[in-house]
Coordinates of C-alpha atoms in Angstrom, one line a residue:
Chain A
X171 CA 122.6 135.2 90.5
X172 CA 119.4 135.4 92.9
X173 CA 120.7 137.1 96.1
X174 CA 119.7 134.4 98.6
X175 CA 120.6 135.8 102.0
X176 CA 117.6 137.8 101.0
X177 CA 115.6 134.8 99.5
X178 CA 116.5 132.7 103.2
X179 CA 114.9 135.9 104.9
X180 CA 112.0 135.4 102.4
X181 CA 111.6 132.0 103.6
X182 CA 112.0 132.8 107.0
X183 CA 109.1 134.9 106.8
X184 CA 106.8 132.4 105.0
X185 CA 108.2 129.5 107.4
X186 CA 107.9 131.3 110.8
X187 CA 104.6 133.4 110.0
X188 CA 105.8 136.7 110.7
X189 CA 109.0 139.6 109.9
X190 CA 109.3 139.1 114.2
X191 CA 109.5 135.2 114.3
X192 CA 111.7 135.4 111.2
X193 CA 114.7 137.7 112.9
X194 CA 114.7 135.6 116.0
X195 CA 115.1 132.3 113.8
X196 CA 117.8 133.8 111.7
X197 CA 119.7 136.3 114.7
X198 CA 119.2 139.6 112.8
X199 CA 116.6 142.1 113.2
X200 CA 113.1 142.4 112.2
X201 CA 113.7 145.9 110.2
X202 CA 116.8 144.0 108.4
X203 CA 114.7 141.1 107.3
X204 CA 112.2 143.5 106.3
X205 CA 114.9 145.8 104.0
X206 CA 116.1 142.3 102.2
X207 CA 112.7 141.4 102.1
X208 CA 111.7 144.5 100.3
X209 CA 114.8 144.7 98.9
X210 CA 114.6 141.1 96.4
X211 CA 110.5 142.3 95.9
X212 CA 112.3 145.3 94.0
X213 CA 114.9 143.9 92.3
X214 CA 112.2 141.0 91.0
X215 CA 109.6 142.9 90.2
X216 CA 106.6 141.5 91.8
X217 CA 105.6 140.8 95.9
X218 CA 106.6 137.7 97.6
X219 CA 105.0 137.6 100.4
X220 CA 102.0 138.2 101.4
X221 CA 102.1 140.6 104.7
X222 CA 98.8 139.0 107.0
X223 CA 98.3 136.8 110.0
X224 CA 100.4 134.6 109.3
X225 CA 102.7 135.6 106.5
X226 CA 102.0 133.8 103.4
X227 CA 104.1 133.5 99.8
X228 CA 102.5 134.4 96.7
X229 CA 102.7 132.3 94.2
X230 CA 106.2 133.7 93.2
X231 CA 107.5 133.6 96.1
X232 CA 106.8 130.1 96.9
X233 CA 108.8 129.2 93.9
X234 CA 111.6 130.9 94.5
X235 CA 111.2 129.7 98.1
X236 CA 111.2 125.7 96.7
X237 CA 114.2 126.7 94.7
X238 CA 115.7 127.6 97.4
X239 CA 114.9 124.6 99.5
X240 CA 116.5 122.5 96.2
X241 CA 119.7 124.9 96.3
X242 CA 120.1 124.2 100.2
X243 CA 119.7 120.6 99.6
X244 CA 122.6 120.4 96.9
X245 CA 124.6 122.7 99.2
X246 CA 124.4 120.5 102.2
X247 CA 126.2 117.5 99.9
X248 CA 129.0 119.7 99.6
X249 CA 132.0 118.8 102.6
X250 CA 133.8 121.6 102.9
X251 CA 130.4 123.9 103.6
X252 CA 129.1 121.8 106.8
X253 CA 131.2 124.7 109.3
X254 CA 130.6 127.5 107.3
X255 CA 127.2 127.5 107.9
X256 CA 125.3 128.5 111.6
X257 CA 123.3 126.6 112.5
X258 CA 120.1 128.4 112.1
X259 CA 121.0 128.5 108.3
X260 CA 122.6 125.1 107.9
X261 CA 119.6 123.2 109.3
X262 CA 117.2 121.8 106.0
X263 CA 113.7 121.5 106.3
X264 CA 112.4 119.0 103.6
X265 CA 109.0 119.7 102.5
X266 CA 106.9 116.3 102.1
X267 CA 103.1 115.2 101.7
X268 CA 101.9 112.3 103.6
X269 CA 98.7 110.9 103.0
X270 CA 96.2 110.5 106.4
X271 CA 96.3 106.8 106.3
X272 CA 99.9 106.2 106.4
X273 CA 101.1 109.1 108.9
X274 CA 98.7 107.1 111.2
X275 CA 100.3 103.8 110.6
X276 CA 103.9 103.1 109.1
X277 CA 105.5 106.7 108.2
X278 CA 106.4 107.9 111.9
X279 CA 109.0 104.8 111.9
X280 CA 110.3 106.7 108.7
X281 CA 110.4 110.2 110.2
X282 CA 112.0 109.1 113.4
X283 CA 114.9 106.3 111.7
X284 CA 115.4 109.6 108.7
X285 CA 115.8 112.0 112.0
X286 CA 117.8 110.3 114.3
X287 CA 120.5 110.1 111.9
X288 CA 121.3 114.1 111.4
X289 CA 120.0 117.8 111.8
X290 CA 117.3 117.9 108.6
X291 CA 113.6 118.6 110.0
X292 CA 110.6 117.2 108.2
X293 CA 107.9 119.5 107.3
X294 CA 104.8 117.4 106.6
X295 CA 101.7 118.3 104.9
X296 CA 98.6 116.1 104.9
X297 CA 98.3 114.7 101.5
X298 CA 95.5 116.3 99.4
X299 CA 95.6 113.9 96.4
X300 CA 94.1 116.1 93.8
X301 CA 96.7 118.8 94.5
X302 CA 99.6 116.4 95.5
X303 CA 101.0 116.2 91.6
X304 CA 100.7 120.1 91.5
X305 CA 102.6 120.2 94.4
X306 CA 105.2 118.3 93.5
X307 CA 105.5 120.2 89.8
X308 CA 105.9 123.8 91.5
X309 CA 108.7 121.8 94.1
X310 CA 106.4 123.3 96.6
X311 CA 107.2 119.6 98.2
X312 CA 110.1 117.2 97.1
X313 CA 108.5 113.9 97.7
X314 CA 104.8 113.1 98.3
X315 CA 103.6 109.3 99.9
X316 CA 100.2 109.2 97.4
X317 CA 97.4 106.2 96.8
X318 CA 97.3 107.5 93.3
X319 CA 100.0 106.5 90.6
X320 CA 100.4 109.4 88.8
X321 CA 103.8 110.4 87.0
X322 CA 105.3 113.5 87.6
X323 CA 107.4 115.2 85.6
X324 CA 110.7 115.3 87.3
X325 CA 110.0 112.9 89.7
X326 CA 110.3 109.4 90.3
X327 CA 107.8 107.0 91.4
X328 CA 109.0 103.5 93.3
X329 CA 105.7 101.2 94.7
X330 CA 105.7 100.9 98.5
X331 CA 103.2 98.2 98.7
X332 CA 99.6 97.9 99.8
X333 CA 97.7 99.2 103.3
X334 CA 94.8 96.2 103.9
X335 CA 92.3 97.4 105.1
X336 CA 89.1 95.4 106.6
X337 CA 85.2 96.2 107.4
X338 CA 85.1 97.1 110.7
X339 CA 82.2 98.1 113.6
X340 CA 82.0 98.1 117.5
X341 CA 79.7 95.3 119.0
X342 CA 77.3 97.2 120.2
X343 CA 76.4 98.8 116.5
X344 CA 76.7 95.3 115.4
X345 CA 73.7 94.5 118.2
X346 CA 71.4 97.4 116.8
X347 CA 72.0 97.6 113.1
X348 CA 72.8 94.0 112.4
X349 CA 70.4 91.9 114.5
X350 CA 70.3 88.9 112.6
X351 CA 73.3 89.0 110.4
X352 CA 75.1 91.1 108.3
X353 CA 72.2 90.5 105.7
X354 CA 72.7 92.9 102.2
X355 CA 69.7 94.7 103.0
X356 CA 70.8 95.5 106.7
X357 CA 74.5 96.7 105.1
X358 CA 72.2 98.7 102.6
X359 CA 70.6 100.7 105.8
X360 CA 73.6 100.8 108.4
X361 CA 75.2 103.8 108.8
X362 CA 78.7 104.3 107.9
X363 CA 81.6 106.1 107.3
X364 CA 83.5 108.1 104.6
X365 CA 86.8 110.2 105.1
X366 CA 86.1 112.5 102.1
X367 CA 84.4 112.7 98.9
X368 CA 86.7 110.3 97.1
X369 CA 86.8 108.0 99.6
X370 CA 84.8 105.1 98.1
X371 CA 86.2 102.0 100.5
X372 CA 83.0 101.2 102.2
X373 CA 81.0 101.2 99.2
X374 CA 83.8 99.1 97.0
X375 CA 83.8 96.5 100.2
X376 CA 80.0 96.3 100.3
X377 CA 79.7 95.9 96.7
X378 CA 82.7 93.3 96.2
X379 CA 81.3 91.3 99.7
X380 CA 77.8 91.5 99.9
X381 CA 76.5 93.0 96.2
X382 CA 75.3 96.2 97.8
X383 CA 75.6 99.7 97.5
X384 CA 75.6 101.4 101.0
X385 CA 72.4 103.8 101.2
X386 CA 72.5 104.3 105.5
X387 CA 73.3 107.5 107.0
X388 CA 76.9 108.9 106.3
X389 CA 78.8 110.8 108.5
X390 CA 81.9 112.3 106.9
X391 CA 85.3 112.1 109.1
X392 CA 88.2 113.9 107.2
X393 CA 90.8 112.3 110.2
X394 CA 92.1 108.4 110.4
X395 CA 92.0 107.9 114.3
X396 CA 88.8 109.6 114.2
X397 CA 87.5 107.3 111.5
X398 CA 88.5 104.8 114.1
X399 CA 87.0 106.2 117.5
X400 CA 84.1 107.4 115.6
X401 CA 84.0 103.4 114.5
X402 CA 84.9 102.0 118.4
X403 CA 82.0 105.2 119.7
X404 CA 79.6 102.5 118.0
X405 CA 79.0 105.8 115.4
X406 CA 79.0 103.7 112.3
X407 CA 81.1 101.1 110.2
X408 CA 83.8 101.6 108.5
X409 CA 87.1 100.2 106.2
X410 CA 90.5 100.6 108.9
X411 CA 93.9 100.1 108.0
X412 CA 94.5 96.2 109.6
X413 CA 97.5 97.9 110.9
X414 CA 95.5 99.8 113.6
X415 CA 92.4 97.9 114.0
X416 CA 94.0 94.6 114.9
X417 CA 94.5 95.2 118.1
X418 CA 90.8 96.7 119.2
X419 CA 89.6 93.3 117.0
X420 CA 91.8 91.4 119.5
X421 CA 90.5 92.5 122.2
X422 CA 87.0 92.5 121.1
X423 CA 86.3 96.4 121.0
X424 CA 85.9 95.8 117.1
X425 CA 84.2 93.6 115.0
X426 CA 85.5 92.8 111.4
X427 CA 82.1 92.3 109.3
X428 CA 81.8 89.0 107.4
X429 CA 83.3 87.5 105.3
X430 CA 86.0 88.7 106.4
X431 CA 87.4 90.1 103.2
X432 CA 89.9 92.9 102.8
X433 CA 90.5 95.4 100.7
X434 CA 94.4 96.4 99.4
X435 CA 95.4 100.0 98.5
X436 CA 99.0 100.5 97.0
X437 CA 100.9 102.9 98.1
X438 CA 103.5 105.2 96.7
X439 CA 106.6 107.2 97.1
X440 CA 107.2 110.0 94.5
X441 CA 110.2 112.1 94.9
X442 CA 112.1 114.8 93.5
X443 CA 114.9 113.5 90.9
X444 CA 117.9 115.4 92.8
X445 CA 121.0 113.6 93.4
X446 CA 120.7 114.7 97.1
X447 CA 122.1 112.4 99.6
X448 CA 119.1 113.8 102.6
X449 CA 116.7 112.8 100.3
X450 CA 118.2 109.3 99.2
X451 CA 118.7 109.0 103.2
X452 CA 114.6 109.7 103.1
X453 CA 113.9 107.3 100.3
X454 CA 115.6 104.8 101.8
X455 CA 114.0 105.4 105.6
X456 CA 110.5 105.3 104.0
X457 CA 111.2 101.9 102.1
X458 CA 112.4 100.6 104.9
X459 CA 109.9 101.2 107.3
X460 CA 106.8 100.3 104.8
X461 CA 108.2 97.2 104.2
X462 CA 107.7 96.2 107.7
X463 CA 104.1 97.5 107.7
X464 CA 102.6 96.9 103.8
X465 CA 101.9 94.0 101.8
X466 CA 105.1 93.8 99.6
X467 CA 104.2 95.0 95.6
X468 CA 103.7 92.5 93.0
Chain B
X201 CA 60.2 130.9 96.1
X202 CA 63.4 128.8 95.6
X203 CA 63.2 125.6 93.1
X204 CA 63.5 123.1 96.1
X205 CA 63.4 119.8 94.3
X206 CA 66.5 121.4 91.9
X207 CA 68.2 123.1 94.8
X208 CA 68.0 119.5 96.5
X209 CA 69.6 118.5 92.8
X210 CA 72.2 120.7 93.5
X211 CA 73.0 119.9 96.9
X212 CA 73.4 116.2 95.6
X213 CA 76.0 116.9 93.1
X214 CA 77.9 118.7 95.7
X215 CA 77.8 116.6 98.3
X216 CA 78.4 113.1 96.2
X217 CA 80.8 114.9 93.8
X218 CA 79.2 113.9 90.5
X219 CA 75.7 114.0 88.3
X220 CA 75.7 109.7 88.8
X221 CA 76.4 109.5 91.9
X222 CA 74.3 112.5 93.2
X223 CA 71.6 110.7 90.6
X224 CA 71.5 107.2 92.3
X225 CA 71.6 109.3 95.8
X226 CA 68.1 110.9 94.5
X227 CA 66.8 107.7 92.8
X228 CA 66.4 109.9 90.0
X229 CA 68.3 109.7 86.6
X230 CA 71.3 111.5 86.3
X231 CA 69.7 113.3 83.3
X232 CA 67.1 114.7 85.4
X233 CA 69.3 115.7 87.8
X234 CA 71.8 117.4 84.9
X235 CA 68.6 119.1 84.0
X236 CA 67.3 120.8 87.4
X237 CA 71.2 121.5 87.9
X238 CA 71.2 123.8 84.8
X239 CA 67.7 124.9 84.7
X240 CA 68.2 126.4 88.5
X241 CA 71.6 128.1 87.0
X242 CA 69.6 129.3 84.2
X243 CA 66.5 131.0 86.9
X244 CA 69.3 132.7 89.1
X245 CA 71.7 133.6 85.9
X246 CA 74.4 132.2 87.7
X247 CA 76.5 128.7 87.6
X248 CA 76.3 126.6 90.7
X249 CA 78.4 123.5 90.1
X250 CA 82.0 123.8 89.0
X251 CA 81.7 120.3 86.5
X252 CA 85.0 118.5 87.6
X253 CA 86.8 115.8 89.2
X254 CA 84.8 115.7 91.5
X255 CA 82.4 118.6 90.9
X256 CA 82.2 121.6 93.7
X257 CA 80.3 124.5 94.1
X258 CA 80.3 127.7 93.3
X259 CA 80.3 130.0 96.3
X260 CA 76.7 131.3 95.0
X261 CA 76.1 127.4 95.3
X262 CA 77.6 127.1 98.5
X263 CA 75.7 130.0 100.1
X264 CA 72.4 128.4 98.4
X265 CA 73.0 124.6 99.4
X266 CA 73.5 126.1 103.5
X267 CA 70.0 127.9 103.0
X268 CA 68.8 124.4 102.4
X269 CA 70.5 123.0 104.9
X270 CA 69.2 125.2 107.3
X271 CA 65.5 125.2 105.6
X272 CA 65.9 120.9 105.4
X273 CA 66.8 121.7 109.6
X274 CA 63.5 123.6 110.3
X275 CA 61.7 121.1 108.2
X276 CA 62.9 118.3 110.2
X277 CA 61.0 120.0 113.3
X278 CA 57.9 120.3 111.8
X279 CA 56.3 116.7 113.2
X280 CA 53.8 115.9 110.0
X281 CA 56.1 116.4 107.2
X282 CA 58.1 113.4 109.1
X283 CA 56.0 110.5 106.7
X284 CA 56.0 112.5 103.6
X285 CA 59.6 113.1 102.7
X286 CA 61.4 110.0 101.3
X287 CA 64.5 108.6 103.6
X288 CA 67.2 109.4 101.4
X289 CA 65.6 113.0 100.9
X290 CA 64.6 112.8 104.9
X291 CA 68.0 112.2 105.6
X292 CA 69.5 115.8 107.3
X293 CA 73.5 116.1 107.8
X294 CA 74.8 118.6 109.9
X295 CA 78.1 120.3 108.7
X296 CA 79.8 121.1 111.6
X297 CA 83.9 122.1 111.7
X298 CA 86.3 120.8 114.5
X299 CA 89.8 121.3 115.7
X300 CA 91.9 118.3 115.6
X301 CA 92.8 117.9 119.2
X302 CA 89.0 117.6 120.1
X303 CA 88.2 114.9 117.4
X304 CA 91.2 113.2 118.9
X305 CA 89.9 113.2 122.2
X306 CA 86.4 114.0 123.2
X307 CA 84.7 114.6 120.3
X308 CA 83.9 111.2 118.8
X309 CA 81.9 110.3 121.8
X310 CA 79.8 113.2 121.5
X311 CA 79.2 112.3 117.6
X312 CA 78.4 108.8 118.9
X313 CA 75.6 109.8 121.4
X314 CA 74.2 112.5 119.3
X315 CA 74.3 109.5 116.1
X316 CA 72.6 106.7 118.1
X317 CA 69.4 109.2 118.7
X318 CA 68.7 109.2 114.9
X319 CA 69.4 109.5 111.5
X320 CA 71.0 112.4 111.3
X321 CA 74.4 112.5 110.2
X322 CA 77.7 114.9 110.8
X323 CA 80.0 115.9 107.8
X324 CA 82.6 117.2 109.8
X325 CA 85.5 119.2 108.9
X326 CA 88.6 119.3 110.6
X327 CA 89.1 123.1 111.6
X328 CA 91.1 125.8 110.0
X329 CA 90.8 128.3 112.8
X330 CA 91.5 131.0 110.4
X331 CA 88.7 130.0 108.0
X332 CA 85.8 129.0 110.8
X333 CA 84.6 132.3 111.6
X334 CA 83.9 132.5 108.0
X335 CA 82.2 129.5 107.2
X336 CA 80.1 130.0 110.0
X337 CA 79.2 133.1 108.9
X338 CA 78.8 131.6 105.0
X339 CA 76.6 128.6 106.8
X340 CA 78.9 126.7 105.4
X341 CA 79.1 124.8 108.7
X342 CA 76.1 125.0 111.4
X343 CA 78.4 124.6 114.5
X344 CA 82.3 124.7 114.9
X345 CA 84.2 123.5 118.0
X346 CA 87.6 126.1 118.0
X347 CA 90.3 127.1 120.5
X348 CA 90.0 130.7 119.6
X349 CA 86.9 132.1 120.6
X350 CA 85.5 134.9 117.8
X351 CA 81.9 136.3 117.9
X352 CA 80.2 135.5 115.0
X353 CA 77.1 137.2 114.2
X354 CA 73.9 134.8 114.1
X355 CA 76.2 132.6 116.5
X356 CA 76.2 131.7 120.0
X357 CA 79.4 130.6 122.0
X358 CA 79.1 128.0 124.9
X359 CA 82.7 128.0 126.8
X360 CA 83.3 123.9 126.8
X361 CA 86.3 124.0 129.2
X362 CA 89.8 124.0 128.5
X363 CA 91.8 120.7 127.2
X364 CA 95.4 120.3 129.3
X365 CA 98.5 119.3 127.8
X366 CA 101.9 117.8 128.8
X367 CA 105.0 118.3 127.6
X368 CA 106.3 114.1 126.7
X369 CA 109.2 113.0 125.1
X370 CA 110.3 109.0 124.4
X371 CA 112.7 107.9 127.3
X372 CA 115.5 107.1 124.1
X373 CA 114.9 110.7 123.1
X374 CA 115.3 112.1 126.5
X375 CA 118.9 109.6 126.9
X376 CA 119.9 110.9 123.7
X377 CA 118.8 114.6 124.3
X378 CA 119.0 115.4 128.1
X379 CA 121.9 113.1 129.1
X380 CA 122.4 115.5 132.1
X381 CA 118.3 116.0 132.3
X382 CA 116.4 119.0 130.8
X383 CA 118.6 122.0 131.1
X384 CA 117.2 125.0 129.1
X385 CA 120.5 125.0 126.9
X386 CA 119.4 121.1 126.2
X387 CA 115.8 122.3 125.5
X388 CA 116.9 124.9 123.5
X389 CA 118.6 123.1 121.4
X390 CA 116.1 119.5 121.3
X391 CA 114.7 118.9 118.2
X392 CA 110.4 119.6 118.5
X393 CA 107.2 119.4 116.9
X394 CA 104.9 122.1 115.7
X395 CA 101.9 121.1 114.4
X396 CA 101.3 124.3 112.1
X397 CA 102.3 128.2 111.7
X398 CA 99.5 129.0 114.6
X399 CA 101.0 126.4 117.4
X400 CA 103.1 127.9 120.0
X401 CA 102.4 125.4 122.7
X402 CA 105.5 123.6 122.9
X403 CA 107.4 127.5 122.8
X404 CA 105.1 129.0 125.0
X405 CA 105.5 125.8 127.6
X406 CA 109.6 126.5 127.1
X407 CA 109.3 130.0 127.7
X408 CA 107.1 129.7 130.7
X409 CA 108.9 126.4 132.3
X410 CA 112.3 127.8 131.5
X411 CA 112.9 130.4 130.1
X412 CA 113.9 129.4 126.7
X413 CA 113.0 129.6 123.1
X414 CA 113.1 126.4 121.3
X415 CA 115.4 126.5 118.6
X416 CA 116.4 123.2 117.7
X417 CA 115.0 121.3 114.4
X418 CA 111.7 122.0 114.0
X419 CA 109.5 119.5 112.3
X420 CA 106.0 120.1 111.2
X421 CA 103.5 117.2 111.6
X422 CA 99.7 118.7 110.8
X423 CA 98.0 115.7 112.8
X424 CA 97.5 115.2 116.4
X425 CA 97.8 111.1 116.2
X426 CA 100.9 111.7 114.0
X427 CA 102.3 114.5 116.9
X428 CA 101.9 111.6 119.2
X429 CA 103.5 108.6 116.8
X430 CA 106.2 110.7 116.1
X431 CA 107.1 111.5 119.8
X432 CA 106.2 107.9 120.7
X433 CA 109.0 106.8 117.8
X434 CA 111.4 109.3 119.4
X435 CA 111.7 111.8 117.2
X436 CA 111.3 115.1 119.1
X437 CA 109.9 116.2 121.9
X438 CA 105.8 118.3 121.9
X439 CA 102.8 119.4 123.9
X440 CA 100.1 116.5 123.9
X441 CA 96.9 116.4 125.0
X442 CA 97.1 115.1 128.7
X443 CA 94.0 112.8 127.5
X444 CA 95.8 111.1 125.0
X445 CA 99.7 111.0 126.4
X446 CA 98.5 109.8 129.8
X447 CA 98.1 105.8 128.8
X448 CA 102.0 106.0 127.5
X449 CA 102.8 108.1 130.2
X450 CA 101.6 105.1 132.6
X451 CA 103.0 102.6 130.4
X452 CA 106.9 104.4 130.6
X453 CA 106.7 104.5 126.8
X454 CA 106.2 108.6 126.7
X455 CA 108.0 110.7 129.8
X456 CA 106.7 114.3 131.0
X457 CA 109.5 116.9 130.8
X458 CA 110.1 118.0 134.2
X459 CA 109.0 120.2 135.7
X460 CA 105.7 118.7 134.7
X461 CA 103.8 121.9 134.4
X462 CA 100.7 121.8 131.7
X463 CA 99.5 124.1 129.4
X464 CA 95.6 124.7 129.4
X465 CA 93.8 125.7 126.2
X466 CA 90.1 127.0 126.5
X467 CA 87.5 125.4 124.1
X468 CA 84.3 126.5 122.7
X469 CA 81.4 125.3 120.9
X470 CA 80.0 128.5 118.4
X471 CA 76.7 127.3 116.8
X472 CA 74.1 129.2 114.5
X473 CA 70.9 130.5 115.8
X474 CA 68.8 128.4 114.7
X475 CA 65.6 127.2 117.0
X476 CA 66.2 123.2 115.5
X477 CA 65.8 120.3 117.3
X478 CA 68.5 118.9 115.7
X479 CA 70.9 121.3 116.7
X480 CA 69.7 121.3 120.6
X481 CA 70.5 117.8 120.9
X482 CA 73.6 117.9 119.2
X483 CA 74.9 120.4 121.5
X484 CA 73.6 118.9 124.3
X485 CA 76.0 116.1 123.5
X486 CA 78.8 118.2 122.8
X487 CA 78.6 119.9 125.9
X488 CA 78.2 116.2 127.7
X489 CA 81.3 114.5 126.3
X490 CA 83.5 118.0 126.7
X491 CA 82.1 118.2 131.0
X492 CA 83.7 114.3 131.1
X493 CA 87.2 115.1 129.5
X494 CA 87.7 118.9 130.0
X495 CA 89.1 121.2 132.7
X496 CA 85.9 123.1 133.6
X497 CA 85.2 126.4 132.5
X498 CA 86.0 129.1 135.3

């Protein structure tokens, strides 16, 4: 069997940054978490971690260190283990990727209703989609919110239902760039916004409402509240989840760009097949709390 | 000299992330632009453009397209070349990285007032402090606003002021966590919010307000709107950016943990040496919209 006091230092290392942070978070000393540390790196073979600023696994060692995470997760469904474990060591960390748009609108309801109930922290990574499956192959994370379908082996996939989102700009850009109307050719020149290079919203809107493909000035915003205030700035126009930009159209700080047509993404929830109660409790925290916020899938 | 007109081909693909798209961007076909792709590769015996989904370059390519950037930058300045370059090709965008608390804050209305002057446009990226210095250097990006300040060579740094935070919690939280108010064995044990391996602000405000080292569930939320949603929905307790906290802070929704002492974290604004117009007025604005929300540099 893998000798995991040694493979929970490993992770220690890689989770904390450093041997130092590592001792303090597990109550032994840094040249002991540096000996069992060493010590697995023998006995495997190969390095795990990759000494720098911060600390970093190697490709190995992230493996083993998901394994780990999967073993922990299992373990924590068995009774009779709950007071044999400190605290340090009993407390799970589940590794998830969100993507931008729903960590700024319906996922914090999750997180908060999944941590309120018990001692499991969440560790959150921003959603890259092209790496997301990959992610989810090596375990690296056990469940992943994605806007692209894609099957993973070992994982299933449940719909969440679809973020609507709607053309948006500040009155003031409205003044300037649309003068007499938001004409095609005007929508051709304004600028606008895109969150990264396969973020093709604006230009799926404008060609759907108006027939055009936008040709204005870009200015590339990798963040969703920044897509926003770069939008409310009077910047450029962009596509916001309705979620957030209802209120500022409310109170007139946005303007939704006729006609008024939105635009529906699905969303989805892929996670790990492991009969683990945490992450059943997670499923079921995430369903719950984008049903309240997304249209409901067909 | 360098193959402009292909390197321009180049800098197309890249940016767009395909031959069509980078094609219709150019008004050209994307056969032409497939063509001056490959024959600059075969001039400088190197590949470029990784072909993919979505095509990215090489880092020979990446070096190349910030020469042009920076060449495209001089150009701009030069007042009769203004008429003769077509608007799509006239169009300059300044890459420019910065951290997330500043995009959060004061950043967007710097983009705004530097965006309403012109056409140019930004292509930001959110920072990764430990890769700025480097793309800098690279000319990947043309300006960076960080936290840590690093000389770069062919860089200057302007001190921006420092941006304050507060430590907040929900009210439920603090009823749930500090029944008999914030005792360090209470914050020592509280569940909190790190927003990556490099943030110590919430342990550094613990140590410093008293005299304890966080140790309760740690969970890791990489966004500065999702730091705030997730202590707004009462999951843990963090450091926010007095800017952004202080509305919920009127409002009763977010509560400071006593005894209500802030952290302040220095800014600065590193930008090539570049004698560009373009680059004047954009820090001009940056400089502008940090003097109305930062702490002033000492």
């Amino acid at each position: 069997m893998l000798d995991y006091p040694s493979l929970s230092a490993v992770a220690a290392v890689v989770r904390e940054g450093s041997f130092e942070r590592a001792a303090s978070a597990l109550g032994i000393t840094p040249s002991a978490v540096s000996q069992r540390v060493r010590g697995l790196e023998e006995r495997v073979g190969a390095v795990l971690v990759v000494r720098g600023q911060p600390c970093t696994a190697t490709d190995l060692g992230r493996t083993l260190c998901a394994h780990l995470d999967r073993v922990r997760l299992l373990e924590h469904d068995l009774p009779t283990l709950g007071g044999a474990l400190g605290p340090a060591e009993g407390r799970l960390t589940l590794p998830v990727a969100v993507n931008a748009d729903s960590l700024a609108t319906w996922f914090p309801a999750a997180a908060a209703a999944f941590g309120r109930e018990g001692e499991a922290a969440l560790d959150l990574a921003l959603d890259d989609e092209a790496h997301t499956a990959a992610r989810l192959r090596s375990g690296e994370v056990l469940a992943a919110v994605t806007a692209e379908r894609e099957p993973v082996p070992g994982c299933r996939t449940v719909p969440l239902g679809a973020l609507r989102y709607a053309a948006c700009a500040a009155s003031d850009f409205i003044t300037r760039h649309f003068p007499t109307g938001v004409t095609p050719e005007a929508l051709r020149r304004a600028p606008f916004l895109r969150f990264d290079r396969r973020d093709f919203l604006q230009s799926r809107w404008a060609g759907t409402a108006h027939g055009v493909e936008p040709a204005g000035a870009v200015h590339w915003v990798p963040s969703t509240h920044g897509f926003l205030d770069m939008t409310l700035a009077g910047l450029a126009w962009g596509m916001h989840p309705v979620a957030m930009a209802q209120p500022h159209l409310d109170a007139g700080r946005l303007v939704e760009l006729p006609p008024g047509q939105r635009v529906e993404v699905p969303l989805y929830w892929t996670v790990a097949r492991l009969h683990a109660s945490l992450l059943s409790r997670l499923t079921k925290a995430v369903r719950a709390a984008a049903a309240r916020v997304l249209v409901p899938p067909a």
